[in-house]
PDB file of C-alpha atoms in Angstrom:
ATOM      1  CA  UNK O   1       4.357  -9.159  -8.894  1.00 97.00           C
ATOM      2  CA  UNK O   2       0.942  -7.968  -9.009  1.00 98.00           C
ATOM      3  CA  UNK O   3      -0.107  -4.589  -7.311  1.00 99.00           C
ATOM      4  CA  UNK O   4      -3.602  -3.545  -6.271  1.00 99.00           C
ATOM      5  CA  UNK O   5      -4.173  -0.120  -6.256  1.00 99.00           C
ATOM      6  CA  UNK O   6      -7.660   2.059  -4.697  1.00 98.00           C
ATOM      7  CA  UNK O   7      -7.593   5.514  -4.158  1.00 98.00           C
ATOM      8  CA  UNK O   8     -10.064   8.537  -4.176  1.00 98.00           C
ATOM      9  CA  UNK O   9     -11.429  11.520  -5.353  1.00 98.00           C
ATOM     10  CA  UNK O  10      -8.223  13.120  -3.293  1.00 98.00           C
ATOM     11  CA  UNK O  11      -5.517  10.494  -4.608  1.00 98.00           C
ATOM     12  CA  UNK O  12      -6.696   9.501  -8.287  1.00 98.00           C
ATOM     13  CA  UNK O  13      -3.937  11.894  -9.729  1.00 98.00           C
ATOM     14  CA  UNK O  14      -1.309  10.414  -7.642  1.00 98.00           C
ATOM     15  CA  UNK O  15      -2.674   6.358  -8.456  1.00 98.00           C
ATOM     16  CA  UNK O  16      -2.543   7.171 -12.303  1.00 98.00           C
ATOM     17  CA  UNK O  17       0.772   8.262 -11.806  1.00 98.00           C
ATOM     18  CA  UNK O  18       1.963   5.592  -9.671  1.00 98.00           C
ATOM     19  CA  UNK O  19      -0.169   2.874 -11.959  1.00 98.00           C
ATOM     20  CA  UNK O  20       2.168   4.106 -14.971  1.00 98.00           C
ATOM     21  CA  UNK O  21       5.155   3.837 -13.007  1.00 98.00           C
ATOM     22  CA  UNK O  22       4.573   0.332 -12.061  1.00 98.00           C
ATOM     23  CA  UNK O  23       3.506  -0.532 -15.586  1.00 98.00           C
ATOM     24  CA  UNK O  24       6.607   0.919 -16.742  1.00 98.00           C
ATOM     25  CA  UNK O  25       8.757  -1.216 -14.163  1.00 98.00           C
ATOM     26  CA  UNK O  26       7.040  -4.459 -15.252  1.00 98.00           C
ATOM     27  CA  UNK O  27       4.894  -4.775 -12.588  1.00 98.00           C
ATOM     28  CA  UNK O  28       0.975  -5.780 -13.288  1.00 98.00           C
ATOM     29  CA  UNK O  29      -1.660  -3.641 -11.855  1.00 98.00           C
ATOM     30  CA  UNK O  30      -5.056  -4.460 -10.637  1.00 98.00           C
ATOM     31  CA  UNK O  31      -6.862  -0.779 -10.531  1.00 98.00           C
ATOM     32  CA  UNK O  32      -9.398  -1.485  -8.040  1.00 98.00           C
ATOM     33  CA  UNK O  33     -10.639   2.586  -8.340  1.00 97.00           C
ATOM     34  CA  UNK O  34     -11.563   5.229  -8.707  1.00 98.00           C
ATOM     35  CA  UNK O  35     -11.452   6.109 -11.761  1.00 98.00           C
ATOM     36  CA  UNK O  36     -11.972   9.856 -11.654  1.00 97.00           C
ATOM     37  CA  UNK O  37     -12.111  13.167  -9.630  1.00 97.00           C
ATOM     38  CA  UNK O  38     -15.639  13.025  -8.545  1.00 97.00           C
ATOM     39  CA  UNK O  39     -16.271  12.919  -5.171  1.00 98.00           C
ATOM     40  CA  UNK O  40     -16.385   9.527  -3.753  1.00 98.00           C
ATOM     41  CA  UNK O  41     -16.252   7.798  -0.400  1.00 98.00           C
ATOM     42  CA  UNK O  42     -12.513   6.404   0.238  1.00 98.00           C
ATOM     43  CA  UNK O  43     -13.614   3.421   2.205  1.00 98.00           C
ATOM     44  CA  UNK O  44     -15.270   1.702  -1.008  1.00 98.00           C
ATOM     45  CA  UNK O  45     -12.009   1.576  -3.221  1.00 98.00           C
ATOM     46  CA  UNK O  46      -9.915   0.758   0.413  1.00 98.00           C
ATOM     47  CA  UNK O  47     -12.132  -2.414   0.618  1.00 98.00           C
ATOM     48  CA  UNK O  48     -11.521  -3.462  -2.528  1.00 98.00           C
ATOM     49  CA  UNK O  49      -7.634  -3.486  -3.020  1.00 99.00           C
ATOM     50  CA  UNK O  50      -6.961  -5.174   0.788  1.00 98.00           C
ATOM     51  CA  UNK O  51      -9.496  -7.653  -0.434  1.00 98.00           C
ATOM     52  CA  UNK O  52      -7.541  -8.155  -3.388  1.00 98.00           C
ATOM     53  CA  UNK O  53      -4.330  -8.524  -1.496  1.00 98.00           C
ATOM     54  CA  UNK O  54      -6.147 -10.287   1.216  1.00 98.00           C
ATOM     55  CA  UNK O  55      -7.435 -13.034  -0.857  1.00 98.00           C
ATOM     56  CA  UNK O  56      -3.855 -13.210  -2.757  1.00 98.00           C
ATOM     57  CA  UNK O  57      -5.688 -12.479  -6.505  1.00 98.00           C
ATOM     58  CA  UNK O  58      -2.388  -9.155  -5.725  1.00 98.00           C
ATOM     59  CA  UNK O  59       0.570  -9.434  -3.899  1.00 98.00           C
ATOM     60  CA  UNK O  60       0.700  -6.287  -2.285  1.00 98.00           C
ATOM     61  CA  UNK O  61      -1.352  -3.331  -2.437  1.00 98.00           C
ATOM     62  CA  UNK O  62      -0.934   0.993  -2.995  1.00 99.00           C
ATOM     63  CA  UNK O  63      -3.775   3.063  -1.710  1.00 99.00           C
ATOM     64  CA  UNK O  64      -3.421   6.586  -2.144  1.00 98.00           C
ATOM     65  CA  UNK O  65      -6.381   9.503  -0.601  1.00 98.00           C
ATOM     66  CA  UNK O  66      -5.222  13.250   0.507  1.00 98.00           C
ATOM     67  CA  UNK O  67      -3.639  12.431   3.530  1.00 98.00           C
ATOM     68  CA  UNK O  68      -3.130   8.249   3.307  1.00 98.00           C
ATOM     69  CA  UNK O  69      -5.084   8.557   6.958  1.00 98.00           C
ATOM     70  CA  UNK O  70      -8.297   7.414   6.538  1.00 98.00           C
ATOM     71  CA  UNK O  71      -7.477   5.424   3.412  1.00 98.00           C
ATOM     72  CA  UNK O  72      -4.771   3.028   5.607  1.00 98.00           C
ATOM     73  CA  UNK O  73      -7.081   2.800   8.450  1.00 98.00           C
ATOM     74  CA  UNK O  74     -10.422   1.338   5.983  1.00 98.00           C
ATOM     75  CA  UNK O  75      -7.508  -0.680   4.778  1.00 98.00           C
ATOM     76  CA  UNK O  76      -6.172  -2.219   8.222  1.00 97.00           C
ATOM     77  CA  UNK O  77      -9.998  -2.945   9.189  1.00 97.00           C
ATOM     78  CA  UNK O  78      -9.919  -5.733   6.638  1.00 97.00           C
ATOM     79  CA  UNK O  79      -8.414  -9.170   7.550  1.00 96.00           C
ATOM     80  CA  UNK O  80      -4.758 -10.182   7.192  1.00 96.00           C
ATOM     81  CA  UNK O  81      -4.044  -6.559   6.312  1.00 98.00           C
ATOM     82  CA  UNK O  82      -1.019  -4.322   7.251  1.00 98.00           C
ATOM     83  CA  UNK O  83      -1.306  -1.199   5.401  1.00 98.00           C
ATOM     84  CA  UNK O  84       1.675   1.497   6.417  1.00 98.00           C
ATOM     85  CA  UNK O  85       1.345   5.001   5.457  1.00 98.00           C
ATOM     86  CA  UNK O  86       4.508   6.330   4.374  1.00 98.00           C
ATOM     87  CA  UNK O  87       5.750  10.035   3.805  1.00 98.00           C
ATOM     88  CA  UNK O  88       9.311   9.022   2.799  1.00 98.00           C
ATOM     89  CA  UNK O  89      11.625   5.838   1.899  1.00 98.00           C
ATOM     90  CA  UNK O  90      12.918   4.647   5.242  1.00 98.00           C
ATOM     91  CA  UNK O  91       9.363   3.990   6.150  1.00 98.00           C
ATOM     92  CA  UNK O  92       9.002   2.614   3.569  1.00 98.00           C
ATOM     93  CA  UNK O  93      12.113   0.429   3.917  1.00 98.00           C
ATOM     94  CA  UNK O  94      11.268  -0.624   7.271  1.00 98.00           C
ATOM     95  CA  UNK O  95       7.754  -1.343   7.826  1.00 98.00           C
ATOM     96  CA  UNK O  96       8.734  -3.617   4.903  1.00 98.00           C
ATOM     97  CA  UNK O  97      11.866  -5.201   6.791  1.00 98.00           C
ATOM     98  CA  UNK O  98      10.314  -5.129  10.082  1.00 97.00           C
ATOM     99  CA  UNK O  99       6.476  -5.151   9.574  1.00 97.00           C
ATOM    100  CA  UNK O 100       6.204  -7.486   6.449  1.00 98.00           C
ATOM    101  CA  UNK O 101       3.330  -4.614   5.739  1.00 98.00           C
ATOM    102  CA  UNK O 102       1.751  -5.763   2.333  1.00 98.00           C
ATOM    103  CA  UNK O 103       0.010  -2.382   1.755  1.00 98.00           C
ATOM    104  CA  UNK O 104       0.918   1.035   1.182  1.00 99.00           C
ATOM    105  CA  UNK O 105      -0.636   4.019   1.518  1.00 98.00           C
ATOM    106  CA  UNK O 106       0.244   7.622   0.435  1.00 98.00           C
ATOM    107  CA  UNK O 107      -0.804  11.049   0.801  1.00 98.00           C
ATOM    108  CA  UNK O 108      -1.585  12.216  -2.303  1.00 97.00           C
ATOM    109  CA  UNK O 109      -1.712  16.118  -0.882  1.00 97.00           C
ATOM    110  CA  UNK O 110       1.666  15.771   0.710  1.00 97.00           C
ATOM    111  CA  UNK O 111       3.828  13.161  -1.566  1.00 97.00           C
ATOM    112  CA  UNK O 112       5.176  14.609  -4.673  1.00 97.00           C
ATOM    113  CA  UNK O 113       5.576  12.301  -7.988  1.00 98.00           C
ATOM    114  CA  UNK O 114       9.868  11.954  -7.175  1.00 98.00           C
ATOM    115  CA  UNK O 115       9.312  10.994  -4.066  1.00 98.00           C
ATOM    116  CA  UNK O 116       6.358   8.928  -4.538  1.00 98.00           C
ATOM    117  CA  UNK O 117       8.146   6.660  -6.891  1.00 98.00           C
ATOM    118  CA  UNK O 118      11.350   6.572  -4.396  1.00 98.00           C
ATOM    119  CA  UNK O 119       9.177   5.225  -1.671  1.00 98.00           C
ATOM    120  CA  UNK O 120       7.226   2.718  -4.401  1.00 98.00           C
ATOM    121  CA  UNK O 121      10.466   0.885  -5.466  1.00 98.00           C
ATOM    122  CA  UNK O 122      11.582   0.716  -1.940  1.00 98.00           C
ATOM    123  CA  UNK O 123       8.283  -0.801  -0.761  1.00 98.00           C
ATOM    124  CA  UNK O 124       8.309  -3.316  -3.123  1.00 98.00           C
ATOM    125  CA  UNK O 125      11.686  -4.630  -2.903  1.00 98.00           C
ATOM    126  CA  UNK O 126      12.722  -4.497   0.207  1.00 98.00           C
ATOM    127  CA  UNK O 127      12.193  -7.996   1.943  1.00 98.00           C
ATOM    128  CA  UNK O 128      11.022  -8.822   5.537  1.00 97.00           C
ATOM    129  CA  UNK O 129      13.708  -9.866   7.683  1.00 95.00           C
ATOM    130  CA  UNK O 130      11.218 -12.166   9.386  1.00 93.00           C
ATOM    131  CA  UNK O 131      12.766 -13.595  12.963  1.00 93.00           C
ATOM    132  CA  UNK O 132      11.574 -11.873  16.029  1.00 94.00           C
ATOM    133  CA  UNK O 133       9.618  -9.524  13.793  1.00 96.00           C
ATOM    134  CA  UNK O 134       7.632 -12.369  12.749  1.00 95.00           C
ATOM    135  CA  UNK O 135       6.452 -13.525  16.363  1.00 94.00           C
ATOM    136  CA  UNK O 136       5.316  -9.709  16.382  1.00 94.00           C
ATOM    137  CA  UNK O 137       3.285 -10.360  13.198  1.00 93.00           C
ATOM    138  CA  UNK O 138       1.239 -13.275  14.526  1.00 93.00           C
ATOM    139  CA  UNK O 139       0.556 -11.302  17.752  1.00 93.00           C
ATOM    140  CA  UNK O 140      -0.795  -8.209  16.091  1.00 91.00           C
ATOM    141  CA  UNK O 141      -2.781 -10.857  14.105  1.00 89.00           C
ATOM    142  CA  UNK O 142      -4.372 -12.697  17.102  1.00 90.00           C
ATOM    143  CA  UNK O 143      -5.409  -8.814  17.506  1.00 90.00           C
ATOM    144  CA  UNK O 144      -8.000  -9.071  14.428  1.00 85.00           C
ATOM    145  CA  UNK O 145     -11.386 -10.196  15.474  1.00 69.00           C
TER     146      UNK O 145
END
Protein backbone atom coordinates (compact mmCIF):
# COMPACT_ATOMS: atom_id res chain seq x y z
CA UNK A 1 0.00 0.00 0.00
CA UNK A 2 1.22 3.31 -0.81
CA UNK A 3 0.69 6.34 1.62
CA UNK A 4 0.81 10.03 0.73
CA UNK A 5 1.76 12.14 3.32
CA UNK A 6 1.66 16.53 3.44
CA UNK A 7 1.97 18.31 6.44
CA UNK A 8 3.31 21.76 7.68
CA UNK A 9 5.47 23.91 9.38
CA UNK A 10 3.14 22.75 12.59
CA UNK A 11 3.10 18.86 11.70
CA UNK A 12 6.60 18.12 9.94
CA UNK A 13 7.87 16.54 13.31
CA UNK A 14 4.91 14.39 13.62
CA UNK A 15 5.03 13.29 9.41
CA UNK A 16 8.81 12.30 9.85
CA UNK A 17 7.81 10.29 12.57
CA UNK A 18 4.87 8.75 11.12
CA UNK A 19 6.88 8.42 7.51
CA UNK A 20 9.44 6.12 9.54
CA UNK A 21 6.81 4.21 11.06
CA UNK A 22 5.22 3.32 7.87
CA UNK A 23 8.58 2.60 6.29
CA UNK A 24 9.27 0.39 9.06
CA UNK A 25 5.81 -1.52 8.61
CA UNK A 26 6.47 -2.04 4.87
CA UNK A 27 4.40 0.44 3.69
CA UNK A 28 5.76 2.91 0.70
CA UNK A 29 5.57 6.55 1.23
CA UNK A 30 5.04 9.33 -1.16
CA UNK A 31 6.26 12.59 1.00
CA UNK A 32 4.36 15.14 -0.74
CA UNK A 33 5.93 18.00 2.01
CA UNK A 34 7.13 19.89 3.72
CA UNK A 35 10.19 19.21 4.28
CA UNK A 36 11.12 21.46 7.17
CA UNK A 37 10.05 23.83 10.06
CA UNK A 38 9.85 26.99 8.16
CA UNK A 39 6.80 28.57 8.01
CA UNK A 40 4.68 27.51 5.20
CA UNK A 41 1.07 27.69 4.08
CA UNK A 42 -0.76 24.19 4.94
CA UNK A 43 -3.07 24.31 1.99
CA UNK A 44 -0.06 23.77 -0.59
CA UNK A 45 1.20 20.33 0.85
CA UNK A 46 -2.92 19.43 1.56
CA UNK A 47 -3.34 19.79 -2.27
CA UNK A 48 -0.78 17.75 -3.09
CA UNK A 49 -1.26 14.41 -1.09
CA UNK A 50 -5.41 14.32 -1.85
CA UNK A 51 -4.25 14.79 -5.38
CA UNK A 52 -2.07 11.98 -5.01
CA UNK A 53 -4.71 9.82 -3.47
CA UNK A 54 -7.25 11.35 -5.70
CA UNK A 55 -5.65 10.40 -8.87
CA UNK A 56 -4.77 6.77 -7.27
CA UNK A 57 -0.63 7.37 -7.93
CA UNK A 58 -1.35 6.54 -3.31
CA UNK A 59 -3.85 4.60 -1.83
CA UNK A 60 -4.64 6.54 1.02
CA UNK A 61 -3.29 9.57 2.42
CA UNK A 62 -1.82 11.12 6.24
CA UNK A 63 -1.84 14.84 6.59
CA UNK A 64 -0.67 16.10 9.72
CA UNK A 65 -0.70 20.41 10.74
CA UNK A 66 -1.12 21.63 14.60
CA UNK A 67 -4.54 20.95 14.99
CA UNK A 68 -5.46 18.46 11.72
CA UNK A 69 -8.35 21.41 11.24
CA UNK A 70 -7.46 23.33 8.54
CA UNK A 71 -5.20 20.68 7.04
CA UNK A 72 -8.49 18.06 6.63
CA UNK A 73 -10.66 20.77 5.44
CA UNK A 74 -7.89 21.97 2.23
CA UNK A 75 -7.95 18.24 1.98
CA UNK A 76 -11.88 17.55 1.67
CA UNK A 77 -12.04 20.64 -0.90
CA UNK A 78 -10.33 18.39 -3.41
CA UNK A 79 -12.38 15.83 -5.44
CA UNK A 80 -13.17 12.25 -4.39
CA UNK A 81 -11.64 13.11 -1.02
CA UNK A 82 -12.71 12.03 2.54
CA UNK A 83 -10.15 13.15 4.88
CA UNK A 84 -11.17 12.35 8.81
CA UNK A 85 -9.35 13.98 11.52
CA UNK A 86 -8.77 11.69 14.23
CA UNK A 87 -7.64 12.26 17.97
CA UNK A 88 -7.79 8.55 18.92
CA UNK A 89 -8.27 4.84 17.39
CA UNK A 90 -12.02 4.33 17.34
CA UNK A 91 -12.17 7.21 14.97
CA UNK A 92 -9.99 5.99 13.41
CA UNK A 93 -11.60 2.53 13.24
CA UNK A 94 -14.80 3.82 12.18
CA UNK A 95 -14.65 6.52 9.75
CA UNK A 96 -12.69 3.66 8.12
CA UNK A 97 -15.60 0.98 8.59
CA UNK A 98 -18.30 3.37 8.10
CA UNK A 99 -16.90 6.31 6.00
CA UNK A 100 -14.46 4.38 3.63
CA UNK A 101 -12.41 7.86 4.48
CA UNK A 102 -9.11 7.46 2.40
CA UNK A 103 -7.33 10.31 4.28
CA UNK A 104 -6.18 11.01 7.60
CA UNK A 105 -5.40 13.82 9.32
CA UNK A 106 -3.73 14.47 12.74
CA UNK A 107 -2.99 17.08 15.11
CA UNK A 108 0.40 17.25 15.43
CA UNK A 109 0.03 19.69 18.77
CA UNK A 110 -2.36 17.30 20.40
CA UNK A 111 -1.37 13.54 19.15
CA UNK A 112 1.57 12.11 20.84
CA UNK A 113 4.04 9.58 18.83
CA UNK A 114 2.16 6.19 20.88
CA UNK A 115 -0.86 7.22 20.03
CA UNK A 116 -0.21 8.47 16.68
CA UNK A 117 1.02 5.15 15.52
CA UNK A 118 -2.11 3.33 17.35
CA UNK A 119 -4.48 5.36 15.28
CA UNK A 120 -2.05 4.84 11.91
CA UNK A 121 -2.27 0.98 11.99
CA UNK A 122 -5.89 1.16 12.73
CA UNK A 123 -6.57 3.50 9.80
CA UNK A 124 -4.97 1.49 7.49
CA UNK A 125 -6.30 -1.81 8.19
CA UNK A 126 -9.44 -1.55 9.11
CA UNK A 127 -11.79 -2.22 6.01
CA UNK A 128 -15.09 -0.48 4.99
CA UNK A 129 -18.01 -2.45 5.70
CA UNK A 130 -19.56 -0.96 2.58
CA UNK A 131 -23.64 -1.72 2.48
CA UNK A 132 -25.82 1.09 3.55
CA UNK A 133 -22.68 3.06 4.32
CA UNK A 134 -21.91 2.97 0.78
CA UNK A 135 -25.30 4.57 -0.53
CA UNK A 136 -24.12 7.33 2.09
CA UNK A 137 -20.80 7.62 0.21
CA UNK A 138 -22.26 8.32 -3.23
CA UNK A 139 -24.65 10.89 -1.66
CA UNK A 140 -22.02 12.92 0.10
CA UNK A 141 -20.31 12.61 -3.35
CA UNK A 142 -23.19 14.02 -5.51
CA UNK A 143 -22.38 16.85 -2.74
CA UNK A 144 -18.93 17.82 -4.58
CA UNK A 145 -19.37 20.38 -7.24
Amino acid sequence: MKIALGSDHGGYVMKEHVKEWLLNHGYEVEDKGCFGLESVDYPIYAKAAAEAVASGECDRGIVVCTTGIGISIACNKIKGIRCALCGDAYSAEMTRRHNNANMLALGGGFVGPFLADHIVEVFLTTEFEGGRHQRRIDLVHQLES
